[in-house]
Amino acid sequence: VDTEDEPADVVFVGEPRRAFVSCSQANVVQVFDLGNISAPMATIPIDGQDPRAMAHNASRTKVYVSIFESGNATTIVTGNEFLNLPQPMQNTNGPYGGVNPPPNDGAGFDPPLNLCNPMPPGCFANPPANCVCTPPLVSLIVRKDDAGNWLDDNSADWTDFISGPNAAVSGRPVGWDMLDNDVAVIDVNTLAVTYISGLMNMNMAMAVRPSSGEITVVGTSATNDLRFEPLVNGRFVRVNLAVADPTGAVAPNIIDLNSHLTYVNTSSFSPVPQAQRDLSVGDPRAIVWNAGGTRGYVAAMGSNNLLVINAAGDRIQPLSAPDVRPIELDEGPTGLAIDRGRNLLFVLNKFAATVQALDLTTETVVATAPLFDPTPSAIRVGRKHLYDTHKTSGLGHVSCGSCHIDARTDRLAWDLGDPSGDMRPFDQNCGNAENGMCPSWHPMKGPMVTQTLQDIIGKEPHHWRGDRTGIEEFNGAFVSLLGDDTQLTPEEMQEFEDFLASIVIPPNPFRPLDNTLPSNLSLDGHFSTGRFSPAGTPLPPGNAQDGLDNYRLGQLDGADCSSCHTLPTGIGSNLLVDTNGFIFEFPTGPDGELHHSIIRADGSNQRNFKTPQLRTLYEKTGFDVTQLNNNRGFGLLHDGSVDSITRFISLPPFSVADDQEVADLVAFMLAFSGSDLPVGGTVNPLDLLGPSSNDTHAAVGVQVTFDGGIPNDVLKVNLLNQMIVLADAGAVGVVAKGKQLDLQRGYKYVLGQTMQSDRMSEQVTVTALRQSAGAGNEITFTVVPLGSEHRIGVDRDQDGFFDRDELDSCSNPADPTSTPLSVAASADFDGNGNIDIADYARFAECITGPCPSDSCATPIYGSACCAIADLDSDGDVDETDFGFLQNVFNGP
C-alpha cells in the first residue's frame, strides 16, 4: 500500500472497515478503504510534528493519534543581536530593564558568578589576568503556563512581548501562540479532528485503558526552561504517564513514573546509589493494559525493564517481586502485546533481538526466543552508551538519548551555560582568513538548540561553538550533565564513537526517486516575511536547482553561500585560509579529530560558531511568527531565534530579488541532503572543499509489489525500471522477496537485468521474476542501500552460503555457525567420517517421535541424538526431518 512518507502505525475501524495510517514525516493520517487500497480515500492533516502511535475506542468510532514531537510550549525571547532581528531582551521595558544576561535566582545567579578579582565594571568570570570576559548577550527560554502566561525560570513574565500588546517587540503578532497538541482525536465517520493538549513534549506510546476508555500516553517531558548545567544536571527530563479523557472534558492527569525520585532544584547534585537507580525507568516506548484495565505494563527502552502500574497509573509491585522495582528485561524493550487467552505478555526487545514471554499470573519471564539479528557489532556494542539510563545517569532515568531522541533531536533549546565556569581559550580553525582573531569561549553561552547526532564523526569540532574538539570531550557530560558518578572508560568512549559513526542522514523526503533536486517543489507551510509580498503570504513553488545556483554563484551578497557552508554538507571546510590568502589543511588532532572552520563574523554577539551542517534543515519547520499558531518554538541559528528558513534567506545581507528567488532557496534548503551535490576545491577560498556526506539515497525504501493481477501494469513496471536504472548506475541496491512454488525466496539485482536468487546456481531475469508473480506468490522489489543487497537478498547471516541453499541442506540461514557443511557433519551419526546408509538407517529408527532416546543412542551424540535429529525443532523427529535428511544425501 503506497502511503505518504514514514508510515508509523495502523488501526482498523469503522463499518465497513477502514485502515487509518499515521504518516510521521508527512504529518498526516491517511484513510484506506479495504475494498480498494490502490489509493487513500482521504488524507487528514495533523497539526503537530510526527504523528505516530495509534489506538481506537471500544466502539471503533474514534481514532487516537499521539504526536511524537509535540513540543512543550517553550519558545525563545531573542537577545543575540543577529543582523536586524528584534531584541526584546535588551528592551528597557522588559522584566529586567534590558539587563542581559538576566539573573535566574531573584536578583542574582545560581550558581554564583565567577567574578574577576579585582572586578572591572561589567566584567566577570576568569581569567582574572586580562578579564576579557564580559558575558555575551543571550536569548532566553520562556514557557507558557496553564494561565497562558509566558514565564522564564526566574518567574519573570514576558507575556507582553510574546503574545500581548507589545508582541511586535519580538516580531510576533498579538495573540501569537504555540500549540501543544499531544493527541489527535479523529471522528471515524466525519474525519473531523480535535486535539488533547498538556501531556508532554515526547509522546512515545499510547494505549486505551479498557473499562474506562481513557487514553494513556507514556513519554518524557523536558525542563529546558531551567537554565544552567549545574541546575539541570541529572534532572532535565521526567518520565511520565498521562491519563486523558478522550472528550477533553477533564484536564489530563500527569503521573511521574519515577515517583521514588526527587528533583531538587539546586546547583549541587549527588547521584543516588545504583540500587536506587535500578528502580528507575527511562525512555518508555510501549504500554498495554490487561483485559479489565486493572493492571498496565510500560516497556522502558532506556532502562531495559518493565513497569507495572495500577488502574490509576501509579507504579505497583509486580506479583512475584518484593517491592515496586520494575521487571528486568533484555536490552531495548520497545513493543508489548498481550495474549489474553493464555494470559501471556510478549515483549519485543529491539536491541537484544529477542522476544520474551511473561506469565501474567506471576508476572515473571518464562521464555526467551532469540531473533535473527544482522546488526553490526559496532552498533550492538556501542548503542548502550547513548540509551542506557541505568548505566549513564545519576538517577537512572536519563541518558544522552533523552535529548538526542533516537540520535536526532528533541526540537528544543537548552541553556547549559555555567555562571561559575571558566573561560576556555580558543584552539580551533578560525575561518574566513581570521586566524588568531577568534576570541575565547565564555561559560555563559545562552540557549542552544539540540543538534542531531547523525553523521557527526569526522565532522569535528562539535557543539554549536565548536568548543568540543572531538567526541572524547563529551565524556565529562556523563557526570556534569547526566549526573553519573563516573565517566566512560577510554574503551567505552571508543565504542560510543564507533556506534555514532554508523548513524547516517536518512533519505531526504523532498527529493524525487533519482535523488536529484526538485524543480517544482510545493512549499506548503512556508510564508513570505514581508520583504516583498505581505507577511504571511504563501510562497510560490520553488526550483531547488535554481536555488543551488544562487547558493553557489555569488548572486546573493557578492560571495557564495558555499564559501561558509561548503558543499555537500553545509559544514565549514577543514582547510584554512591564512591572512596571506594561502590555503592549507588544518592539522588533524591527536584523536584523529578534524577542525572544520569556526566563523567569527557571523553577525551574532557570541562571535565564534562552527558553520552548521544543513542536511536536516527540513526538520526545523513549524516556527513562523507570521502565523498566529505555531507547533515549534525554536527555529534556525544556534538558539533557534530565526523562526523560519524563509526569514533567514530574506534577511540582509542576502540580496534576494523577489519571493521566487526566496522560494527557490527554500526549496534547495529543504532538499539539501548532501549527496549528488557539487563540491568545492582547494584553490578558490570562496568555494573550498568541504567534508563528504554520509547520507542515504532518496530511493531507499521504495517498493513495488507484483501479484499477477495485471502482469504488465505500466505504472508498476515503470517504477521497477527506474529502480533498476539506479542500481545499474551504482547508486542503490535492489532486492526481491516473495514466494515461488510455495517456498519463501530471495533475490538480489546483479546488473544486466539479472536477479541472483538465494540458490547460488540460479539466476533469473528481472522480467521473468516479475512475470512469475501470482496470487499467493507475490514478489516485492525493494530499493536498499548500496552494499546491503547481498545480505538482505540472498545471504542473511553472511556465512557465504545462500539462504535457500542452506534450507535445502537443513542448515539455518539465520545462523552463521550453521552451514550445509556443519549439518552434513552432524548427520554422521555413527561417527565413522562418512555419511552413508548406516546413518540413514539409524536416523530412520527415530521416526517414531517423540524421540526414543535409547534407540537413538550413538557413539558421538549419545542420547542427545534425537535433539540433533529434530532438524525443524518442533519437538519431534518425524517425516519432515526425514525429508530434510534426504536432502542432505541428495544435495551437497
mmCIF file of C-alpha atoms in Angstrom, residues 145-454:
data_model
loop_
_atom_site.group_PDB
_atom_site.id
_atom_site.type_symbol
_atom_site.label_atom_id
_atom_site.label_comp_id
_atom_site.label_asym_id
_atom_site.label_seq_id
_atom_site.Cartn_x
_atom_site.Cartn_y
_atom_site.Cartn_z
ATOM 1 C CA ASP A 145 1.886 28.270 31.988
ATOM 2 C CA ASP A 146 -1.661 26.985 32.475
ATOM 3 C CA ALA A 147 -2.974 30.563 32.545
ATOM 4 C CA GLY A 148 -1.381 31.348 29.175
ATOM 5 C CA ASN A 149 1.440 33.492 30.575
ATOM 6 C CA TRP A 150 4.989 33.216 29.248
ATOM 7 C CA LEU A 151 7.407 32.945 32.190
ATOM 8 C CA ASP A 152 11.149 32.383 32.468
ATOM 9 C CA ASP A 153 12.895 30.274 35.107
ATOM 10 C CA ASN A 154 13.024 33.280 37.447
ATOM 11 C CA SER A 155 9.210 33.683 37.213
ATOM 12 C CA ALA A 156 9.577 36.887 35.208
ATOM 13 C CA ASP A 157 6.576 37.467 32.932
ATOM 14 C CA TRP A 158 7.347 38.022 29.235
ATOM 15 C CA THR A 159 3.740 37.666 28.034
ATOM 16 C CA ASP A 160 3.558 41.290 26.908
ATOM 17 C CA PHE A 161 6.367 40.659 24.390
ATOM 18 C CA ILE A 162 5.290 37.177 23.246
ATOM 19 C CA SER A 163 1.534 37.319 22.771
ATOM 20 C CA GLY A 164 0.404 40.562 24.430
ATOM 21 C CA PRO A 165 0.045 44.158 23.256
ATOM 22 C CA ASN A 166 3.792 44.575 22.663
ATOM 23 C CA ALA A 167 4.293 41.263 20.814
ATOM 24 C CA ALA A 168 5.724 43.245 17.893
ATOM 25 C CA VAL A 169 8.832 43.836 20.046
ATOM 26 C CA SER A 170 9.640 40.137 19.460
ATOM 27 C CA GLY A 171 8.449 40.246 15.853
ATOM 28 C CA ARG A 172 5.252 38.385 16.674
ATOM 29 C CA PRO A 173 1.622 39.325 16.043
ATOM 30 C CA VAL A 174 -0.623 39.995 19.034
ATOM 31 C CA GLY A 175 -2.160 36.697 20.092
ATOM 32 C CA TRP A 176 0.792 34.632 18.854
ATOM 33 C CA ASP A 177 0.636 31.138 20.318
ATOM 34 C CA MET A 178 2.490 27.858 20.328
ATOM 35 C CA LEU A 179 0.242 24.839 20.074
ATOM 36 C CA ASP A 180 0.774 21.884 22.368
ATOM 37 C CA ASN A 181 -1.215 19.255 20.508
ATOM 38 C CA ASP A 182 -0.326 15.879 22.019
ATOM 39 C CA VAL A 183 -3.085 13.537 20.798
ATOM 40 C CA ALA A 184 -5.265 13.960 17.723
ATOM 41 C CA VAL A 185 -8.799 12.583 18.052
ATOM 42 C CA ILE A 186 -10.336 11.669 14.674
ATOM 43 C CA ASP A 187 -14.032 11.001 14.210
ATOM 44 C CA VAL A 188 -14.177 7.906 12.005
ATOM 45 C CA ASN A 189 -17.391 8.964 10.271
ATOM 46 C CA THR A 190 -16.787 12.677 9.669
ATOM 47 C CA LEU A 191 -12.949 12.644 9.751
ATOM 48 C CA ALA A 192 -13.098 15.779 11.908
ATOM 49 C CA VAL A 193 -10.065 16.279 14.167
ATOM 50 C CA THR A 194 -9.830 17.641 17.702
ATOM 51 C CA TYR A 195 -6.803 17.699 19.986
ATOM 52 C CA ILE A 196 -5.818 16.846 23.539
ATOM 53 C CA SER A 197 -3.076 19.090 24.958
ATOM 54 C CA GLY A 198 -0.931 19.450 28.040
ATOM 55 C CA LEU A 199 0.674 15.997 28.160
ATOM 56 C CA MET A 200 4.439 16.017 27.445
ATOM 57 C CA ASN A 201 6.874 17.026 24.717
ATOM 58 C CA MET A 202 7.737 13.467 23.570
ATOM 59 C CA ASN A 203 4.654 11.234 23.315
ATOM 60 C CA MET A 204 6.239 7.864 22.737
ATOM 61 C CA ALA A 205 3.459 5.271 23.064
ATOM 62 C CA MET A 206 -0.256 5.098 23.682
ATOM 63 C CA ALA A 207 -2.994 2.675 24.713
ATOM 64 C CA VAL A 208 -6.662 2.920 25.650
ATOM 65 C CA ARG A 209 -7.446 1.564 29.117
ATOM 66 C CA PRO A 210 -10.276 -0.971 28.962
ATOM 67 C CA SER A 211 -13.372 -0.298 31.094
ATOM 68 C CA SER A 212 -12.722 3.448 31.401
ATOM 69 C CA GLY A 213 -11.853 4.268 27.783
ATOM 70 C CA GLU A 214 -9.184 6.703 28.993
ATOM 71 C CA ILE A 215 -6.274 7.471 26.703
ATOM 72 C CA THR A 216 -2.964 6.657 28.370
ATOM 73 C CA VAL A 217 0.261 8.016 26.903
ATOM 74 C CA VAL A 218 3.832 7.428 28.065
ATOM 75 C CA GLY A 219 6.780 9.620 27.191
ATOM 76 C CA THR A 220 9.144 12.236 28.509
ATOM 77 C CA SER A 221 8.817 15.880 29.474
ATOM 78 C CA ALA A 222 11.799 18.235 29.366
ATOM 79 C CA THR A 223 12.575 21.064 31.783
ATOM 80 C CA ASN A 224 14.524 23.052 29.195
ATOM 81 C CA ASP A 225 13.297 26.391 30.544
ATOM 82 C CA LEU A 226 15.520 25.829 33.586
ATOM 83 C CA ARG A 227 18.932 27.406 32.952
ATOM 84 C CA PHE A 228 22.499 26.330 33.593
ATOM 85 C CA GLU A 229 24.113 22.924 33.569
ATOM 86 C CA PRO A 230 24.718 22.633 37.356
ATOM 87 C CA LEU A 231 20.954 23.087 37.916
ATOM 88 C CA VAL A 232 19.736 20.656 35.263
ATOM 89 C CA ASN A 233 22.423 18.055 36.000
ATOM 90 C CA GLY A 234 20.751 14.644 36.127
ATOM 91 C CA ARG A 235 17.258 16.182 36.386
ATOM 92 C CA PHE A 236 16.401 17.653 32.996
ATOM 93 C CA VAL A 237 13.685 15.163 31.972
ATOM 94 C CA ARG A 238 10.706 13.499 33.640
ATOM 95 C CA VAL A 239 9.378 10.106 32.553
ATOM 96 C CA ASN A 240 5.612 10.469 32.639
ATOM 97 C CA LEU A 241 2.313 8.727 32.144
ATOM 98 C CA ALA A 242 -0.559 10.941 31.013
ATOM 99 C CA VAL A 243 -4.148 9.830 31.601
ATOM 100 C CA ALA A 244 -6.512 11.805 29.366
ATOM 101 C CA ASP A 245 -10.269 11.983 28.975
ATOM 102 C CA PRO A 246 -10.908 11.429 25.242
ATOM 103 C CA THR A 247 -13.683 14.053 25.285
ATOM 104 C CA GLY A 248 -11.364 16.682 26.767
ATOM 105 C CA ALA A 249 -13.904 17.487 29.474
ATOM 106 C CA VAL A 250 -11.421 16.707 32.267
ATOM 107 C CA ALA A 251 -7.859 18.005 32.400
ATOM 108 C CA PRO A 252 -5.228 15.289 31.851
ATOM 109 C CA ASN A 253 -3.597 13.714 34.878
ATOM 110 C CA ILE A 254 0.215 13.627 34.605
ATOM 111 C CA ILE A 255 1.969 10.962 36.698
ATOM 112 C CA ASP A 256 5.732 10.718 37.231
ATOM 113 C CA LEU A 257 6.594 7.056 36.633
ATOM 114 C CA ASN A 258 9.688 7.518 38.790
ATOM 115 C CA SER A 259 7.826 8.503 41.937
ATOM 116 C CA HIS A 260 10.756 7.318 44.068
ATOM 117 C CA LEU A 261 12.949 10.140 42.706
ATOM 118 C CA THR A 262 13.245 13.702 43.944
ATOM 119 C CA TYR A 263 14.446 16.523 41.723
ATOM 120 C CA VAL A 264 15.966 19.154 43.987
ATOM 121 C CA ASN A 265 16.458 22.440 42.142
ATOM 122 C CA THR A 266 19.904 23.371 43.435
ATOM 123 C CA SER A 267 23.294 23.694 41.824
ATOM 124 C CA SER A 268 24.657 20.818 43.903
ATOM 125 C CA PHE A 269 23.831 17.294 42.805
ATOM 126 C CA SER A 270 24.750 13.851 44.068
ATOM 127 C CA PRO A 271 23.873 10.614 42.291
ATOM 128 C CA VAL A 272 21.755 8.121 44.191
ATOM 129 C CA PRO A 273 23.098 4.611 44.898
ATOM 130 C CA GLN A 274 22.992 2.250 41.931
ATOM 131 C CA ALA A 275 20.345 0.106 43.635
ATOM 132 C CA GLN A 276 18.012 3.105 43.635
ATOM 133 C CA ARG A 277 18.866 3.974 40.032
ATOM 134 C CA ASP A 278 17.878 0.446 39.077
ATOM 135 C CA LEU A 279 14.345 1.207 40.313
ATOM 136 C CA SER A 280 14.010 3.901 37.648
ATOM 137 C CA VAL A 281 12.519 3.666 34.189
ATOM 138 C CA GLY A 282 13.790 5.669 31.216
ATOM 139 C CA ASP A 283 12.765 6.230 27.595
ATOM 140 C CA PRO A 284 9.367 4.446 27.662
ATOM 141 C CA ARG A 285 8.321 3.069 24.267
ATOM 142 C CA ALA A 286 5.251 0.848 24.818
ATOM 143 C CA ILE A 287 2.196 0.484 27.047
ATOM 144 C CA VAL A 288 -0.566 -2.159 27.242
ATOM 145 C CA TRP A 289 -3.398 -2.987 29.665
ATOM 146 C CA ASN A 290 -4.914 -6.252 30.783
ATOM 147 C CA ALA A 291 -8.496 -7.021 29.758
ATOM 148 C CA GLY A 292 -10.018 -5.416 32.836
ATOM 149 C CA GLY A 293 -7.813 -2.338 32.739
ATOM 150 C CA THR A 294 -6.686 -3.083 36.281
ATOM 151 C CA ARG A 295 -3.010 -3.595 35.526
ATOM 152 C CA GLY A 296 -0.913 -1.875 32.897
ATOM 153 C CA TYR A 297 2.589 -2.550 31.642
ATOM 154 C CA VAL A 298 5.130 0.009 30.395
ATOM 155 C CA ALA A 299 8.234 -1.080 28.477
ATOM 156 C CA ALA A 300 11.210 1.227 29.077
ATOM 157 C CA MET A 301 13.760 1.035 26.259
ATOM 158 C CA GLY A 302 16.417 3.051 28.076
ATOM 159 C CA SER A 303 16.309 1.207 31.398
ATOM 160 C CA ASN A 304 15.707 -2.271 29.940
ATOM 161 C CA ASN A 305 12.792 -3.069 32.209
ATOM 162 C CA LEU A 306 9.016 -3.342 32.504
ATOM 163 C CA LEU A 307 6.972 -1.252 34.906
ATOM 164 C CA VAL A 308 3.675 -2.482 36.343
ATOM 165 C CA ILE A 309 1.014 0.164 37.039
ATOM 166 C CA ASN A 310 -2.478 0.091 38.513
ATOM 167 C CA ALA A 311 -5.715 1.498 37.093
ATOM 168 C CA ALA A 312 -4.822 4.966 38.377
ATOM 169 C CA GLY A 313 -1.441 4.856 36.617
ATOM 170 C CA ASP A 314 0.660 4.506 39.753
ATOM 171 C CA ARG A 315 3.571 2.078 39.753
ATOM 172 C CA ILE A 316 2.871 -1.032 41.810
ATOM 173 C CA GLN A 317 4.619 -4.167 42.930
ATOM 174 C CA PRO A 318 4.888 -6.999 40.382
ATOM 175 C CA LEU A 319 3.174 -10.143 41.621
ATOM 176 C CA SER A 320 6.390 -12.066 42.297
ATOM 177 C CA ALA A 321 8.578 -9.128 43.340
ATOM 178 C CA PRO A 322 9.418 -7.967 46.877
ATOM 179 C CA ASP A 323 8.744 -4.285 46.079
ATOM 180 C CA VAL A 324 7.818 -1.879 43.282
ATOM 181 C CA ARG A 325 11.003 -2.478 41.331
ATOM 182 C CA PRO A 326 10.422 -2.987 37.602
ATOM 183 C CA ILE A 327 10.815 -6.384 35.954
ATOM 184 C CA GLU A 328 14.235 -6.752 34.325
ATOM 185 C CA LEU A 329 14.229 -7.482 30.589
ATOM 186 C CA ASP A 330 16.687 -7.915 27.767
ATOM 187 C CA GLU A 331 18.150 -4.792 26.169
ATOM 188 C CA GLY A 332 15.899 -2.280 24.448
ATOM 189 C CA PRO A 333 12.255 -3.316 25.024
ATOM 190 C CA THR A 334 10.071 -1.413 22.554
ATOM 191 C CA GLY A 335 6.959 -3.496 21.880
ATOM 192 C CA LEU A 336 4.273 -5.164 24.021
ATOM 193 C CA ALA A 337 1.385 -7.497 23.173
ATOM 194 C CA ILE A 338 -0.913 -9.490 25.472
ATOM 195 C CA ASP A 339 -2.212 -12.950 24.584
ATOM 196 C CA ARG A 340 -5.264 -12.861 26.821
ATOM 197 C CA GLY A 341 -6.273 -16.421 26.009
ATOM 198 C CA ARG A 342 -3.060 -17.791 27.517
ATOM 199 C CA ASN A 343 -2.521 -14.892 29.930
ATOM 200 C CA LEU A 344 0.896 -14.142 28.463
ATOM 201 C CA LEU A 345 2.607 -10.815 27.834
ATOM 202 C CA PHE A 346 5.100 -10.751 24.967
ATOM 203 C CA VAL A 347 7.918 -8.186 24.869
ATOM 204 C CA LEU A 348 9.945 -7.291 21.793
ATOM 205 C CA ASN A 349 13.461 -6.340 22.891
ATOM 206 C CA LYS A 350 14.708 -4.387 19.900
ATOM 207 C CA PHE A 351 18.363 -4.048 20.863
ATOM 208 C CA ALA A 352 18.810 -7.599 22.173
ATOM 209 C CA ALA A 353 16.801 -9.034 19.242
ATOM 210 C CA THR A 354 14.706 -11.256 21.479
ATOM 211 C CA VAL A 355 11.068 -11.815 22.315
ATOM 212 C CA GLN A 356 10.377 -12.575 25.974
ATOM 213 C CA ALA A 357 7.164 -14.083 27.325
ATOM 214 C CA LEU A 358 5.868 -13.250 30.798
ATOM 215 C CA ASP A 359 3.280 -15.334 32.607
ATOM 216 C CA LEU A 360 0.825 -12.733 33.906
ATOM 217 C CA THR A 361 -0.268 -14.936 36.796
ATOM 218 C CA THR A 362 3.194 -14.393 38.286
ATOM 219 C CA GLU A 363 4.492 -11.503 36.137
ATOM 220 C CA THR A 364 7.764 -13.308 35.589
ATOM 221 C CA VAL A 365 9.679 -14.096 32.411
ATOM 222 C CA VAL A 366 9.021 -17.709 31.437
ATOM 223 C CA ALA A 367 10.625 -17.878 27.990
ATOM 224 C CA THR A 368 13.033 -16.011 25.739
ATOM 225 C CA ALA A 369 13.217 -16.526 21.997
ATOM 226 C CA PRO A 370 16.149 -15.041 20.075
ATOM 227 C CA LEU A 371 15.541 -13.393 16.722
ATOM 228 C CA PHE A 372 17.959 -13.226 13.860
ATOM 229 C CA ASP A 373 19.986 -10.024 14.275
ATOM 230 C CA PRO A 374 22.195 -8.809 11.418
ATOM 231 C CA THR A 375 23.109 -5.623 13.320
ATOM 232 C CA PRO A 376 26.848 -4.888 13.041
ATOM 233 C CA SER A 377 28.819 -5.369 16.252
ATOM 234 C CA ALA A 378 29.801 -1.680 16.432
ATOM 235 C CA ILE A 379 26.128 -0.804 16.842
ATOM 236 C CA ARG A 380 25.289 -3.622 19.251
ATOM 237 C CA VAL A 381 28.276 -2.845 21.475
ATOM 238 C CA GLY A 382 28.186 0.962 21.440
ATOM 239 C CA ARG A 383 24.453 1.668 21.405
ATOM 240 C CA LYS A 384 24.052 1.396 25.179
ATOM 241 C CA HIS A 385 26.195 4.481 25.736
ATOM 242 C CA LEU A 386 23.507 6.566 24.026
ATOM 243 C CA TYR A 387 20.420 4.909 25.515
ATOM 244 C CA ASP A 388 21.144 3.051 28.776
ATOM 245 C CA THR A 389 19.741 5.228 31.567
ATOM 246 C CA HIS A 390 20.856 2.933 34.405
ATOM 247 C CA LYS A 391 24.436 2.851 33.190
ATOM 248 C CA THR A 392 24.988 6.509 32.360
ATOM 249 C CA SER A 393 22.969 8.702 34.739
ATOM 250 C CA GLY A 394 22.883 9.646 38.404
ATOM 251 C CA LEU A 395 19.170 8.950 38.939
ATOM 252 C CA GLY A 396 18.783 6.097 36.475
ATOM 253 C CA HIS A 397 16.162 7.724 34.248
ATOM 254 C CA VAL A 398 18.046 9.841 31.666
ATOM 255 C CA SER A 399 20.705 9.300 29.034
ATOM 256 C CA CYS A 400 22.193 11.129 26.048
ATOM 257 C CA GLY A 401 19.194 9.772 24.134
ATOM 258 C CA SER A 402 16.808 11.701 26.391
ATOM 259 C CA CYS A 403 17.529 14.866 24.366
ATOM 260 C CA HIS A 404 19.092 13.328 21.269
ATOM 261 C CA ILE A 405 15.928 11.295 20.712
ATOM 262 C CA ASP A 406 16.765 8.291 18.513
ATOM 263 C CA ALA A 407 20.122 10.021 17.861
ATOM 264 C CA ARG A 408 18.274 13.043 16.437
ATOM 265 C CA THR A 409 16.879 15.983 18.410
ATOM 266 C CA ASP A 410 14.086 16.944 20.808
ATOM 267 C CA ARG A 411 13.249 20.149 18.841
ATOM 268 C CA LEU A 412 14.112 22.235 21.917
ATOM 269 C CA ALA A 413 16.785 24.691 23.036
ATOM 270 C CA TRP A 414 18.721 24.397 26.308
ATOM 271 C CA ASP A 415 20.841 26.916 28.193
ATOM 272 C CA LEU A 416 23.655 24.730 29.537
ATOM 273 C CA GLY A 417 25.996 27.568 30.432
ATOM 274 C CA ASP A 418 27.590 27.880 33.852
ATOM 275 C CA PRO A 419 27.913 31.265 35.615
ATOM 276 C CA SER A 420 30.596 29.772 37.843
ATOM 277 C CA GLY A 421 32.599 28.376 34.926
ATOM 278 C CA ASP A 422 35.883 29.440 33.395
ATOM 279 C CA MET A 423 36.802 30.973 30.076
ATOM 280 C CA ARG A 424 38.158 28.491 27.543
ATOM 281 C CA PRO A 425 40.951 29.603 25.193
ATOM 282 C CA PHE A 426 40.123 29.267 21.502
ATOM 283 C CA ASP A 427 42.109 26.471 19.858
ATOM 284 C CA GLN A 428 40.313 25.711 16.604
ATOM 285 C CA ASN A 429 40.315 26.618 12.909
ATOM 286 C CA CYS A 430 39.277 30.279 12.771
ATOM 287 C CA GLY A 431 37.964 30.542 9.233
ATOM 288 C CA ASN A 432 37.446 33.437 6.828
ATOM 289 C CA ALA A 433 41.107 34.479 6.927
ATOM 290 C CA GLU A 434 40.720 35.414 10.578
ATOM 291 C CA ASN A 435 43.268 33.063 12.084
ATOM 292 C CA GLY A 436 44.153 34.231 15.580
ATOM 293 C CA MET A 437 41.185 36.616 15.788
ATOM 294 C CA CYS A 438 38.588 34.275 17.288
ATOM 295 C CA PRO A 439 38.125 35.138 20.994
ATOM 296 C CA SER A 440 37.983 32.670 23.867
ATOM 297 C CA TRP A 441 34.718 30.935 24.718
ATOM 298 C CA HIS A 442 32.665 32.255 27.622
ATOM 299 C CA PRO A 443 30.991 29.761 30.023
ATOM 300 C CA MET A 444 27.655 31.617 29.822
ATOM 301 C CA LYS A 445 26.642 30.733 26.282
ATOM 302 C CA GLY A 446 22.869 31.140 26.331
ATOM 303 C CA PRO A 447 20.294 28.793 24.799
ATOM 304 C CA MET A 448 21.336 26.424 22.049
ATOM 305 C CA VAL A 449 19.067 24.039 20.173
ATOM 306 C CA THR A 450 19.755 20.310 20.376
ATOM 307 C CA GLN A 451 21.788 19.113 17.403
ATOM 308 C CA THR A 452 21.436 15.800 15.614
ATOM 309 C CA LEU A 453 23.992 13.020 16.119
ATOM 310 C CA GLN A 454 23.569 11.823 12.529
#
